[in-house]
GROMACS .gro file of C-alpha atoms in nm:
model
  511
    1MET     CA    1  -1.749   3.599  -4.224
    2GLU     CA    2  -1.386   3.681  -4.167
    3SER     CA    3  -1.200   3.493  -3.895
    4ARG     CA    4  -0.961   3.667  -3.660
    5GLY     CA    5  -0.675   3.512  -3.852
    6GLY     CA    6  -0.791   3.688  -4.167
    7ASP     CA    7  -0.921   3.382  -4.355
    8ALA     CA    8  -1.284   3.330  -4.454
    9GLU     CA    9  -1.471   3.129  -4.193
   10PRO     CA   10  -1.688   2.845  -4.333
   11ALA     CA   11  -2.054   2.912  -4.274
   12GLY     CA   12  -2.098   2.581  -4.092
   13GLY     CA   13  -1.853   2.643  -3.808
   14ARG     CA   14  -1.533   2.466  -3.711
   15ARG     CA   15  -1.473   2.094  -3.729
   16VAL     CA   16  -1.301   1.969  -3.414
   17LEU     CA   17  -1.169   1.620  -3.352
   18VAL     CA   18  -1.060   1.502  -3.009
   19VAL     CA   19  -0.819   1.209  -3.017
   20GLY     CA   20  -0.861   1.003  -2.700
   21GLY     CA   21  -1.166   0.950  -2.480
   22GLY     CA   22  -1.000   0.972  -2.140
   23ILE     CA   23  -1.097   1.241  -1.895
   24ALA     CA   24  -0.891   1.508  -2.077
   25GLY     CA   25  -1.067   1.434  -2.407
   26LEU     CA   26  -1.408   1.416  -2.243
   27ALA     CA   27  -1.344   1.746  -2.064
   28ALA     CA   28  -1.259   1.918  -2.392
   29ALA     CA   29  -1.560   1.767  -2.569
   30GLN     CA   30  -1.799   1.852  -2.290
   31ARG     CA   31  -1.677   2.213  -2.289
   32LEU     CA   32  -1.715   2.253  -2.667
   33CYS     CA   33  -2.027   2.046  -2.721
   34GLY     CA   34  -2.342   2.237  -2.795
   35HIS     CA   35  -2.161   2.561  -2.872
   36PRO     CA   36  -2.277   2.695  -3.208
   37ALA     CA   37  -1.919   2.759  -3.321
   38PHE     CA   38  -1.841   2.386  -3.304
   39PRO     CA   39  -2.131   2.189  -3.453
   40HIS     CA   40  -1.898   1.923  -3.596
   41LEU     CA   41  -1.738   1.759  -3.296
   42ARG     CA   42  -1.613   1.402  -3.267
   43VAL     CA   43  -1.412   1.212  -3.004
   44LEU     CA   44  -1.211   0.927  -3.154
   45GLU     CA   45  -1.149   0.662  -2.887
   46ALA     CA   46  -0.920   0.369  -2.968
   47THR     CA   47  -1.094   0.122  -2.737
   48ALA     CA   48  -1.451   0.011  -2.670
   49ARG     CA   49  -1.492   0.231  -2.363
   50ALA     CA   50  -1.435   0.588  -2.249
   51GLY     CA   51  -1.241   0.692  -1.941
   52GLY     CA   52  -0.883   0.602  -2.031
   53ARG     CA   53  -0.698   0.513  -1.712
   54ILE     CA   54  -1.015   0.568  -1.512
   55ARG     CA   55  -1.150   0.217  -1.515
   56SER     CA   56  -1.390   0.065  -1.262
   57GLU     CA   57  -1.484  -0.302  -1.285
   58ARG     CA   58  -1.748  -0.512  -1.118
   59SER     CA   59  -1.562  -0.796  -0.950
   60PHE     CA   60  -1.561  -0.988  -0.621
   61GLY     CA   61  -1.923  -0.887  -0.573
   62GLY     CA   62  -1.846  -0.515  -0.576
   63VAL     CA   63  -1.670  -0.239  -0.769
   64VAL     CA   64  -1.289  -0.215  -0.783
   65GLU     CA   65  -1.071   0.052  -0.939
   66VAL     CA   66  -0.836  -0.099  -1.195
   67GLY     CA   67  -0.709   0.250  -1.278
   68ALA     CA   68  -0.735   0.579  -1.088
   69HIS     CA   69  -0.821   0.504  -0.725
   70TRP     CA   70  -0.855   0.824  -0.520
   71ILE     CA   71  -0.945   1.186  -0.560
   72HIS     CA   72  -0.617   1.335  -0.439
   73GLY     CA   73  -0.679   1.653  -0.244
   74PRO     CA   74  -1.061   1.646  -0.248
   75SER     CA   75  -1.139   2.010  -0.178
   76GLN     CA   76  -1.283   2.313  -0.355
   77GLY     CA   77  -0.962   2.371  -0.553
   78ASN     CA   78  -0.990   2.029  -0.714
   79PRO     CA   79  -1.208   2.025  -1.028
   80VAL     CA   80  -1.254   1.646  -1.015
   81PHE     CA   81  -1.395   1.681  -0.664
   82GLN     CA   82  -1.622   1.965  -0.774
   83LEU     CA   83  -1.751   1.770  -1.074
   84ALA     CA   84  -1.806   1.455  -0.869
   85ALA     CA   85  -1.997   1.657  -0.610
   86LYS     CA   86  -2.207   1.820  -0.883
   87TYR     CA   87  -2.301   1.476  -1.018
   88GLY     CA   88  -2.384   1.345  -0.670
   89LEU     CA   89  -2.116   1.076  -0.683
   90LEU     CA   90  -1.967   1.131  -0.336
   91GLY     CA   91  -2.090   1.043   0.011
   92GLU     CA   92  -2.153   1.267   0.309
   93GLN     CA   93  -1.812   1.203   0.463
   94GLU     CA   94  -1.625   1.278   0.141
   95LEU     CA   95  -1.816   1.606   0.103
   96SER     CA   96  -1.770   1.717   0.464
   97GLU     CA   97  -1.582   2.037   0.541
   98GLU     CA   98  -1.374   1.843   0.791
   99ASN     CA   99  -1.252   1.604   0.520
  100GLN     CA  100  -1.173   1.891   0.282
  101GLN     CA  101  -0.960   2.074   0.536
  102VAL     CA  102  -0.725   1.787   0.624
  103GLU     CA  103  -0.365   1.870   0.534
  104THR     CA  104  -0.180   1.552   0.436
  105GLY     CA  105   0.112   1.719   0.261
  106GLY     CA  106   0.052   1.472  -0.021
  107HIS     CA  107   0.187   1.186   0.189
  108PRO     CA  108   0.006   0.848   0.197
  109GLY     CA  109  -0.137   0.721   0.524
  110LEU     CA  110   0.056   0.496   0.762
  111PRO     CA  111   0.000   0.121   0.777
  112SER     CA  112  -0.225  -0.052   1.027
  113ALA     CA  113   0.000  -0.358   1.024
  114CYS     CA  114   0.357  -0.408   0.908
  115TYR     CA  115   0.508  -0.750   0.833
  116ALA     CA  116   0.877  -0.827   0.783
  117SER     CA  117   1.011  -1.085   0.541
  118SER     CA  118   1.127  -1.294   0.839
  119GLY     CA  119   0.767  -1.341   0.946
  120ALA     CA  120   0.790  -1.101   1.239
  121SER     CA  121   0.578  -0.793   1.291
  122VAL     CA  122   0.749  -0.457   1.265
  123SER     CA  123   0.678  -0.203   1.536
  124LEU     CA  124   0.431   0.055   1.411
  125GLN     CA  125   0.613   0.311   1.622
  126LEU     CA  126   0.932   0.241   1.427
  127VAL     CA  127   0.739   0.265   1.100
  128ALA     CA  128   0.592   0.601   1.208
  129GLU     CA  129   0.939   0.731   1.301
  130MET     CA  130   1.084   0.633   0.963
  131ALA     CA  131   0.778   0.772   0.783
  132SER     CA  132   0.825   1.103   0.964
  133LEU     CA  133   1.190   1.116   0.857
  134PHE     CA  134   1.112   1.021   0.497
  135HIS     CA  135   0.824   1.266   0.461
  136ARG     CA  136   1.034   1.542   0.613
  137LEU     CA  137   1.306   1.477   0.356
  138ILE     CA  138   1.052   1.465   0.072
  139ASP     CA  139   0.925   1.803   0.185
  140GLN     CA  140   1.282   1.935   0.184
  141THR     CA  141   1.325   1.835  -0.181
  142ARG     CA  142   1.057   2.087  -0.274
  143GLU     CA  143   1.275   2.368  -0.140
  144PHE     CA  144   1.507   2.345  -0.443
  145LEU     CA  145   1.236   2.467  -0.682
  146HIS     CA  146   1.379   2.812  -0.750
  147CYS     CA  147   1.745   2.725  -0.701
  148THR     CA  148   1.976   2.775  -0.997
  149GLU     CA  149   2.180   2.473  -0.886
  150THR     CA  150   2.099   2.161  -0.687
  151PRO     CA  151   2.342   1.948  -0.485
  152VAL     CA  152   2.250   1.636  -0.684
  153PRO     CA  153   2.041   1.585  -1.000
  154SER     CA  154   1.765   1.360  -0.864
  155VAL     CA  155   1.521   1.331  -0.577
  156GLY     CA  156   1.648   0.980  -0.505
  157GLU     CA  157   2.011   1.086  -0.475
  158TYR     CA  158   1.917   1.368  -0.240
  159LEU     CA  159   1.709   1.139  -0.019
  160LYS     CA  160   1.986   0.881   0.001
  161ARG     CA  161   2.248   1.143   0.080
  162GLU     CA  162   2.038   1.276   0.370
  163ILE     CA  163   1.948   0.928   0.497
  164ARG     CA  164   2.313   0.830   0.497
  165GLN     CA  165   2.387   1.127   0.723
  166HIS     CA  166   2.098   1.042   0.957
  167ALA     CA  167   2.200   0.676   0.971
  168ALA     CA  168   2.549   0.769   1.080
  169GLY     CA  169   2.400   0.903   1.403
  170TRP     CA  170   2.171   0.610   1.482
  171THR     CA  171   2.242   0.419   1.800
  172GLY     CA  172   2.165   0.054   1.869
  173ASP     CA  173   2.286  -0.271   1.716
  174GLU     CA  174   2.339  -0.337   1.347
  175ASP     CA  175   2.017  -0.537   1.309
  176ALA     CA  176   1.813  -0.241   1.436
  177LYS     CA  177   1.986  -0.008   1.189
  178LYS     CA  178   1.927  -0.251   0.902
  179LEU     CA  179   1.559  -0.274   0.990
  180LYS     CA  180   1.527   0.105   0.984
  181LEU     CA  181   1.685   0.113   0.638
  182ALA     CA  182   1.457  -0.166   0.521
  183VAL     CA  183   1.152   0.029   0.637
  184LEU     CA  184   1.282   0.338   0.460
  185ASN     CA  185   1.330   0.134   0.145
  186THR     CA  186   0.960   0.051   0.154
  187PHE     CA  187   0.882   0.423   0.163
  188PHE     CA  188   1.103   0.470  -0.143
  189ASN     CA  189   0.885   0.210  -0.316
  190VAL     CA  190   0.573   0.394  -0.202
  191GLU     CA  191   0.709   0.718  -0.346
  192CYS     CA  192   0.780   0.539  -0.675
  193CYS     CA  193   0.410   0.452  -0.689
  194VAL     CA  194   0.312   0.808  -0.602
  195SER     CA  195   0.546   0.952  -0.868
  196GLY     CA  196   0.484   0.683  -1.129
  197THR     CA  197   0.851   0.599  -1.173
  198HIS     CA  198   1.081   0.299  -1.151
  199SER     CA  199   1.326   0.479  -0.924
  200MET     CA  200   1.337   0.813  -0.750
  201ASP     CA  201   1.685   0.843  -0.900
  202LEU     CA  202   1.507   0.914  -1.229
  203VAL     CA  203   1.301   1.205  -1.089
  204ALA     CA  204   1.456   1.550  -1.126
  205LEU     CA  205   1.519   1.734  -0.799
  206ALA     CA  206   1.489   2.099  -0.907
  207PRO     CA  207   1.135   2.088  -1.052
  208PHE     CA  208   0.996   1.838  -0.797
  209GLY     CA  209   0.844   2.119  -0.592
  210GLU     CA  210   0.632   2.247  -0.882
  211TYR     CA  211   0.374   1.977  -0.818
  212SER     CA  212   0.088   2.136  -0.623
  213VAL     CA  213  -0.055   1.947  -0.326
  214LEU     CA  214  -0.418   2.025  -0.249
  215PRO     CA  215  -0.580   1.998   0.096
  216GLY     CA  216  -0.827   1.722   0.171
  217LEU     CA  217  -0.813   1.360   0.282
  218ASP     CA  218  -0.791   1.142  -0.029
  219CYS     CA  219  -1.126   0.978  -0.095
  220THR     CA  220  -1.281   0.724  -0.329
  221PHE     CA  221  -1.604   0.704  -0.528
  222PRO     CA  222  -1.855   0.477  -0.350
  223GLY     CA  223  -1.996   0.364  -0.684
  224GLY     CA  224  -1.669   0.365  -0.879
  225TYR     CA  225  -1.450   0.636  -1.032
  226GLN     CA  226  -1.580   0.552  -1.378
  227GLY     CA  227  -1.917   0.689  -1.273
  228LEU     CA  228  -1.761   1.032  -1.330
  229THR     CA  229  -1.655   0.969  -1.690
  230ASN     CA  230  -1.980   0.783  -1.759
  231ARG     CA  231  -2.171   1.094  -1.659
  232MET     CA  232  -1.948   1.307  -1.882
  233VAL     CA  233  -2.013   1.076  -2.178
  234ALA     CA  234  -2.386   1.078  -2.106
  235SER     CA  235  -2.388   1.458  -2.133
  236LEU     CA  236  -2.267   1.440  -2.495
  237PRO     CA  237  -2.490   1.376  -2.796
  238GLU     CA  238  -2.480   1.009  -2.896
  239ASP     CA  239  -2.291   1.067  -3.222
  240VAL     CA  240  -1.999   1.254  -3.061
  241MET     CA  241  -1.821   0.945  -2.927
  242VAL     CA  242  -1.668   0.714  -3.187
  243PHE     CA  243  -1.538   0.395  -3.023
  244ASN     CA  244  -1.289   0.135  -3.152
  245LYS     CA  245  -1.135   0.400  -3.375
  246PRO     CA  246  -0.757   0.403  -3.309
  247VAL     CA  247  -0.572   0.680  -3.490
  248LYS     CA  248  -0.273   0.592  -3.704
  249THR     CA  249  -0.145   0.929  -3.825
  250ILE     CA  250  -0.242   1.294  -3.792
  251HIS     CA  251  -0.161   1.477  -4.115
  252TRP     CA  252  -0.134   1.850  -4.059
  253GLU     CA  253  -0.023   2.168  -4.237
  254GLY     CA  254  -0.214   2.041  -4.539
  255SER     CA  255  -0.506   2.130  -4.761
  256PHE     CA  256  -0.748   1.839  -4.750
  257GLN     CA  257  -1.087   1.808  -4.911
  258GLU     CA  258  -1.394   1.593  -4.864
  259ALA     CA  259  -1.618   1.471  -5.145
  260GLY     CA  260  -1.931   1.601  -4.977
  261LEU     CA  261  -1.792   1.950  -4.932
  262PRO     CA  262  -1.661   2.073  -5.269
  263GLY     CA  263  -1.448   2.381  -5.252
  264GLU     CA  264  -1.383   2.358  -4.876
  265THR     CA  265  -1.041   2.263  -4.748
  266PHE     CA  266  -0.920   2.151  -4.406
  267PRO     CA  267  -0.566   2.183  -4.264
  268VAL     CA  268  -0.576   1.850  -4.076
  269LEU     CA  269  -0.663   1.497  -4.182
  270VAL     CA  270  -0.678   1.222  -3.920
  271GLU     CA  271  -0.604   0.878  -4.061
  272CYS     CA  272  -0.729   0.582  -3.855
  273GLU     CA  273  -0.589   0.232  -3.838
  274ASP     CA  274  -0.896   0.092  -4.015
  275GLY     CA  275  -0.833   0.316  -4.318
  276SER     CA  276  -1.103   0.573  -4.244
  277HIS     CA  277  -1.024   0.946  -4.254
  278PHE     CA  278  -1.160   1.252  -4.074
  279ALA     CA  279  -1.090   1.606  -4.192
  280ALA     CA  280  -1.086   1.887  -3.939
  281HIS     CA  281  -0.989   2.243  -3.869
  282HIS     CA  282  -0.860   2.159  -3.520
  283VAL     CA  283  -0.750   1.837  -3.350
  284ILE     CA  284  -0.706   1.810  -2.974
  285VAL     CA  285  -0.460   1.529  -2.897
  286THR     CA  286  -0.515   1.378  -2.551
  287VAL     CA  287  -0.340   1.040  -2.584
  288PRO     CA  288  -0.112   0.925  -2.298
  289LEU     CA  289   0.252   1.030  -2.306
  290GLY     CA  290   0.360   0.664  -2.319
  291PHE     CA  291   0.169   0.621  -2.644
  292LEU     CA  292   0.321   0.941  -2.785
  293LYS     CA  293   0.670   0.822  -2.696
  294GLU     CA  294   0.618   0.491  -2.875
  295ARG     CA  295   0.451   0.637  -3.187
  296LEU     CA  296   0.640   0.965  -3.208
  297ASP     CA  297   0.800   0.889  -3.545
  298THR     CA  298   0.476   0.790  -3.720
  299PHE     CA  299   0.188   0.960  -3.539
  300PHE     CA  300   0.238   1.306  -3.693
  301ASP     CA  301   0.296   1.395  -4.058
  302PRO     CA  302   0.492   1.614  -4.095
  303PRO     CA  303   0.684   1.522  -3.777
  304LEU     CA  304   0.654   1.741  -3.471
  305PRO     CA  305   0.901   2.028  -3.437
  306THR     CA  306   1.232   1.915  -3.292
  307GLU     CA  307   1.182   2.093  -2.958
  308LYS     CA  308   0.841   1.939  -2.895
  309ALA     CA  309   0.961   1.593  -2.996
  310GLU     CA  310   1.258   1.630  -2.763
  311ALA     CA  311   1.029   1.735  -2.476
  312ILE     CA  312   0.822   1.419  -2.529
  313ARG     CA  313   1.137   1.208  -2.515
  314LYS     CA  314   1.269   1.379  -2.201
  315ILE     CA  315   0.958   1.382  -1.981
  316GLY     CA  316   0.938   1.065  -1.772
  317PHE     CA  317   0.652   0.817  -1.801
  318GLY     CA  318   0.624   0.513  -1.577
  319THR     CA  319   0.398   0.224  -1.486
  320ASN     CA  320   0.198   0.175  -1.169
  321ASN     CA  321  -0.015  -0.140  -1.146
  322LYS     CA  322  -0.257  -0.296  -0.900
  323ILE     CA  323  -0.306  -0.657  -0.798
  324PHE     CA  324  -0.633  -0.750  -0.628
  325LEU     CA  325  -0.645  -1.064  -0.414
  326GLU     CA  326  -0.975  -1.211  -0.299
  327PHE     CA  327  -0.990  -1.416   0.023
  328GLU     CA  328  -1.271  -1.624   0.160
  329GLU     CA  329  -1.181  -1.509   0.511
  330PRO     CA  330  -0.958  -1.218   0.614
  331PHE     CA  331  -0.628  -1.292   0.789
  332TRP     CA  332  -0.603  -0.927   0.897
  333GLU     CA  333  -0.770  -0.750   1.191
  334PRO     CA  334  -1.117  -0.595   1.138
  335ASP     CA  335  -0.992  -0.238   1.171
  336CYS     CA  336  -0.690  -0.290   0.944
  337GLN     CA  337  -0.672  -0.053   0.646
  338ILE     CA  338  -0.315  -0.079   0.513
  339ILE     CA  339  -0.074  -0.373   0.534
  340GLN     CA  340   0.291  -0.286   0.475
  341VAL     CA  341   0.555  -0.541   0.377
  342VAL     CA  342   0.922  -0.483   0.465
  343TRP     CA  343   1.205  -0.685   0.310
  344GLU     CA  344   1.475  -0.695   0.574
  345ASP     CA  345   1.758  -0.750   0.326
  346SER     CA  346   1.677  -0.427   0.139
  347SER     CA  347   1.823  -0.082   0.181
  348PRO     CA  348   1.794   0.242  -0.018
  349LEU     CA  349   2.168   0.285   0.029
  350GLU     CA  350   2.254  -0.033  -0.161
  351ASP     CA  351   2.210  -0.077  -0.535
  352ALA     CA  352   2.106  -0.440  -0.530
  353ALA     CA  353   1.985  -0.563  -0.868
  354PRO     CA  354   1.845  -0.917  -0.836
  355SER     CA  355   1.676  -1.069  -1.139
  356LEU     CA  356   1.320  -0.950  -1.195
  357ARG     CA  357   1.190  -1.306  -1.200
  358ASP     CA  358   1.335  -1.379  -0.857
  359ALA     CA  359   1.246  -1.053  -0.686
  360TRP     CA  360   0.979  -0.855  -0.875
  361PHE     CA  361   0.737  -0.890  -0.583
  362LYS     CA  362   0.976  -0.707  -0.350
  363LYS     CA  363   0.876  -0.380  -0.518
  364LEU     CA  364   0.517  -0.434  -0.397
  365ILE     CA  365   0.456  -0.172  -0.128
  366GLY     CA  366   0.196  -0.380   0.055
  367PHE     CA  367  -0.182  -0.392   0.040
  368PHE     CA  368  -0.480  -0.168   0.095
  369VAL     CA  369  -0.778  -0.340   0.253
  370LEU     CA  370  -1.085  -0.268   0.042
  371PRO     CA  371  -1.422  -0.221   0.211
  372ALA     CA  372  -1.576  -0.567   0.266
  373PHE     CA  373  -1.798  -0.693  -0.014
  374GLU     CA  374  -2.094  -0.919   0.044
  375SER     CA  375  -1.910  -1.249   0.029
  376ALA     CA  376  -1.548  -1.153  -0.033
  377HIS     CA  377  -1.254  -0.989   0.139
  378VAL     CA  378  -1.015  -0.812  -0.097
  379LEU     CA  379  -0.665  -0.671  -0.073
  380CYS     CA  380  -0.528  -0.430  -0.333
  381GLY     CA  381  -0.152  -0.428  -0.383
  382PHE     CA  382   0.039  -0.150  -0.561
  383ILE     CA  383   0.360  -0.197  -0.757
  384ALA     CA  384   0.554   0.044  -0.979
  385GLY     CA  385   0.843   0.046  -1.220
  386LEU     CA  386   1.016  -0.226  -1.418
  387GLU     CA  387   0.901  -0.484  -1.163
  388SER     CA  388   0.545  -0.379  -1.235
  389GLU     CA  389   0.602  -0.417  -1.608
  390PHE     CA  390   0.762  -0.758  -1.558
  391MET     CA  391   0.460  -0.867  -1.355
  392GLU     CA  392   0.248  -0.806  -1.664
  393THR     CA  393   0.446  -1.071  -1.854
  394LEU     CA  394   0.360  -1.343  -1.601
  395SER     CA  395   0.052  -1.562  -1.606
  396ASP     CA  396  -0.222  -1.516  -1.348
  397GLU     CA  397  -0.117  -1.848  -1.194
  398GLU     CA  398   0.245  -1.732  -1.156
  399VAL     CA  399   0.144  -1.402  -0.994
  400LEU     CA  400  -0.100  -1.575  -0.760
  401LEU     CA  401   0.158  -1.835  -0.657
  402SER     CA  402   0.427  -1.573  -0.592
  403LEU     CA  403   0.200  -1.356  -0.378
  404THR     CA  404   0.064  -1.654  -0.186
  405GLN     CA  405   0.423  -1.745  -0.098
  406VAL     CA  406   0.498  -1.384  -0.002
  407LEU     CA  407   0.196  -1.362   0.231
  408ARG     CA  408   0.272  -1.696   0.393
  409ARG     CA  409   0.630  -1.588   0.449
  410VAL     CA  410   0.562  -1.244   0.595
  411THR     CA  411   0.275  -1.357   0.818
  412GLY     CA  412   0.476  -1.655   0.942
  413ASN     CA  413   0.181  -1.880   0.856
  414PRO     CA  414   0.282  -2.149   0.602
  415ARG     CA  415  -0.078  -2.272   0.592
  416LEU     CA  416  -0.235  -1.938   0.514
  417PRO     CA  417  -0.509  -2.014   0.260
  418ALA     CA  418  -0.427  -1.899  -0.090
  419PRO     CA  419  -0.642  -1.621  -0.239
  420ARG     CA  420  -0.934  -1.775  -0.422
  421SER     CA  421  -0.910  -1.532  -0.715
  422MET     CA  422  -0.708  -1.243  -0.851
  423LEU     CA  423  -0.747  -0.940  -1.075
  424ARG     CA  424  -0.470  -0.710  -1.195
  425SER     CA  425  -0.407  -0.413  -1.418
  426CYS     CA  426  -0.158  -0.426  -1.704
  427TRP     CA  427  -0.117  -0.064  -1.807
  428HIS     CA  428   0.224  -0.097  -1.972
  429SER     CA  429   0.119  -0.368  -2.216
  430ALA     CA  430  -0.207  -0.188  -2.298
  431PRO     CA  431  -0.132  -0.064  -2.654
  432TYR     CA  432  -0.298   0.276  -2.621
  433THR     CA  433  -0.158   0.373  -2.280
  434ARG     CA  434   0.187   0.207  -2.254
  435GLY     CA  435   0.216   0.297  -1.887
  436SER     CA  436   0.040   0.496  -1.618
  437TYR     CA  437   0.151   0.857  -1.578
  438SER     CA  438   0.425   1.114  -1.616
  439TYR     CA  439   0.694   1.266  -1.400
  440VAL     CA  440   0.960   1.530  -1.456
  441ALA     CA  441   1.267   1.319  -1.522
  442VAL     CA  442   1.632   1.406  -1.473
  443GLY     CA  443   1.730   1.611  -1.777
  444SER     CA  444   1.384   1.767  -1.812
  445THR     CA  445   1.205   2.055  -1.644
  446GLY     CA  446   0.856   2.193  -1.608
  447ASP     CA  447   0.930   2.392  -1.924
  448ASP     CA  448   0.909   2.065  -2.118
  449LEU     CA  449   0.553   2.009  -1.993
  450ASP     CA  450   0.466   2.363  -2.103
  451LEU     CA  451   0.630   2.301  -2.440
  452LEU     CA  452   0.428   1.984  -2.488
  453ALA     CA  453   0.111   2.180  -2.414
  454GLN     CA  454   0.178   2.442  -2.684
  455PRO     CA  455  -0.047   2.412  -2.992
  456LEU     CA  456   0.080   2.388  -3.349
  457PRO     CA  457   0.173   2.559  -3.570
  458ALA     CA  458   0.335   2.768  -3.299
  459ASP     CA  459   0.440   3.052  -3.530
  460ASP     CA  460   0.111   3.098  -3.716
  461ALA     CA  461  -0.190   3.315  -3.648
  462HIS     CA  462  -0.399   3.182  -3.361
  463ALA     CA  463  -0.695   3.123  -3.588
  464GLN     CA  464  -0.489   2.867  -3.779
  465LEU     CA  465  -0.407   2.647  -3.480
  466GLN     CA  466  -0.432   2.292  -3.608
  467ILE     CA  467  -0.312   2.058  -3.331
  468LEU     CA  468  -0.371   2.120  -2.961
  469PHE     CA  469  -0.240   1.903  -2.679
  470ALA     CA  470  -0.405   1.797  -2.352
  471GLY     CA  471  -0.353   1.524  -2.092
  472GLU     CA  472  -0.192   1.496  -1.751
  473ALA     CA  473   0.159   1.534  -1.895
  474THR     CA  474   0.070   1.880  -2.026
  475HIS     CA  475  -0.020   2.033  -1.688
  476ARG     CA  476   0.282   2.178  -1.512
  477THR     CA  477   0.157   2.184  -1.153
  478PHE     CA  478  -0.085   1.888  -1.156
  479TYR     CA  479   0.099   1.645  -1.383
  480SER     CA  480   0.029   1.275  -1.320
  481THR     CA  481  -0.315   1.351  -1.174
  482THR     CA  482  -0.672   1.311  -1.293
  483HIS     CA  483  -0.749   1.671  -1.204
  484GLY     CA  484  -0.448   1.784  -1.409
  485ALA     CA  485  -0.585   1.590  -1.707
  486LEU     CA  486  -0.932   1.738  -1.658
  487LEU     CA  487  -0.797   2.092  -1.637
  488SER     CA  488  -0.585   2.042  -1.949
  489GLY     CA  489  -0.891   1.937  -2.150
  490TRP     CA  490  -1.078   2.245  -2.035
  491ARG     CA  491  -0.773   2.459  -2.115
  492GLU     CA  492  -0.759   2.350  -2.478
  493ALA     CA  493  -1.135   2.381  -2.523
  494ASP     CA  494  -1.115   2.733  -2.380
  495ARG     CA  495  -0.833   2.808  -2.622
  496LEU     CA  496  -1.065   2.732  -2.912
  497LEU     CA  497  -1.360   2.907  -2.749
  498GLY     CA  498  -1.144   3.216  -2.714
  499LEU     CA  499  -1.085   3.211  -3.089
  500TRP     CA  500  -1.425   3.118  -3.222
  501GLY     CA  501  -1.668   3.112  -2.933
  502PRO     CA  502  -1.826   3.454  -2.977
  503GLN     CA  503  -1.905   3.382  -3.343
  504VAL     CA  504  -2.244   3.219  -3.395
  505GLN     CA  505  -2.258   2.984  -3.694
  506GLN     CA  506  -2.538   2.823  -3.892
  507PRO     CA  507  -2.586   2.448  -3.848
  508ARG     CA  508  -2.441   2.214  -4.104
  509PRO     CA  509  -2.445   1.835  -4.162
  510ARG     CA  510  -2.242   1.644  -3.909
  511LEU     CA  511  -1.925   1.447  -3.983
   0.00000   0.00000   0.00000
């Protein structure tokens, strides 16, 4: 049978390898699996589990999300929401029309309690006023999307310029003005967590508005986010997933043979760290951008084209971690959902740079109160950037001591009982993630995300496509999201289905 590219199509169909078993890789595999054109399908996962940065763990007597936490924009336009609903993984409230129609603008909810570093409580009215100002300015940054020029290169610079103008008109004493700036600084830290960056000064202003915000009040999975990827894995034949199989190098533009298939050649050979090899017609690469950045010089042979390699270098990729603290008894009110921490000596208008060891915890945005477990009360803190990465280098005892001191200080209670246990994520030091998610950095544009998503070879007939790319960093309007990753996996599977899907092949021995 002749392929559309003009070359003879092997009677046994196409061999497809998916590198990475996160939600993008699982989405591609699920889409291709069972189709007669792709009887030889494997997903090579570097670790012992699927899901990537979706990782739910049983701890504290319940389930906690070490990775992805919420479905952002849980509504009919969100494929993660649709898939979760299909699998019956969401509750009645999460599925309600009312919940789906809430317009949050992509902004996180306001705190139920706000503590200052002096031990005093901060007025929630003041916090709401500063949140309104900050969110209004964030919304304004999206207006530069189609502008040929921007007043400043980054989102952070724009926000600070506007805040400086607002602050000039504030009335009241200096302490009141400083407190407003300190509260605003906390919202900068929140936005760093949302954008997955160390500083909003690193996030490009012009393309910031390309990110699409979906309606719906962010919701969680009652039984854990990983229930979604577990169901996806369960839908695949048992031999599709290959665990503990980290890839060393993808050799492409070649003519590789296998002993069991004399006379047949394959353009791609995937070499694994354990010395094993897999030949394939097509490879879908779904590894995190942080991993690609670190292994760019050795992961592809021959190296990627200069433009694609440059796009990988330019797109931003940051770290966002969580720290869970378990208490025997809560020190917060029963209806409290979010605790915000404000450092009164901080300001977004000052470029203070204290040592990470002395001040890493000041980047912590506060804590989300998790639903009460049977015998535990748990707070979940979020922290992004270099401070988050430094936290990973500390021992559990050091982190626990620092946060106990922080909580005693901000609550004004020096005898506040220390948490009885702790759990944290360490996404930057994880060798196959090297961070959390992407952002469009200063010096890059959405075109770089599109360029990363383009298959290779780019100048050959479509039937000869050898390497395809998926993952959250390859989706222009939903980058940094789980639903962007899911859609990208489907996109690349559909690309192959468009080439070979209509052609029915005879079965052949599996890889």
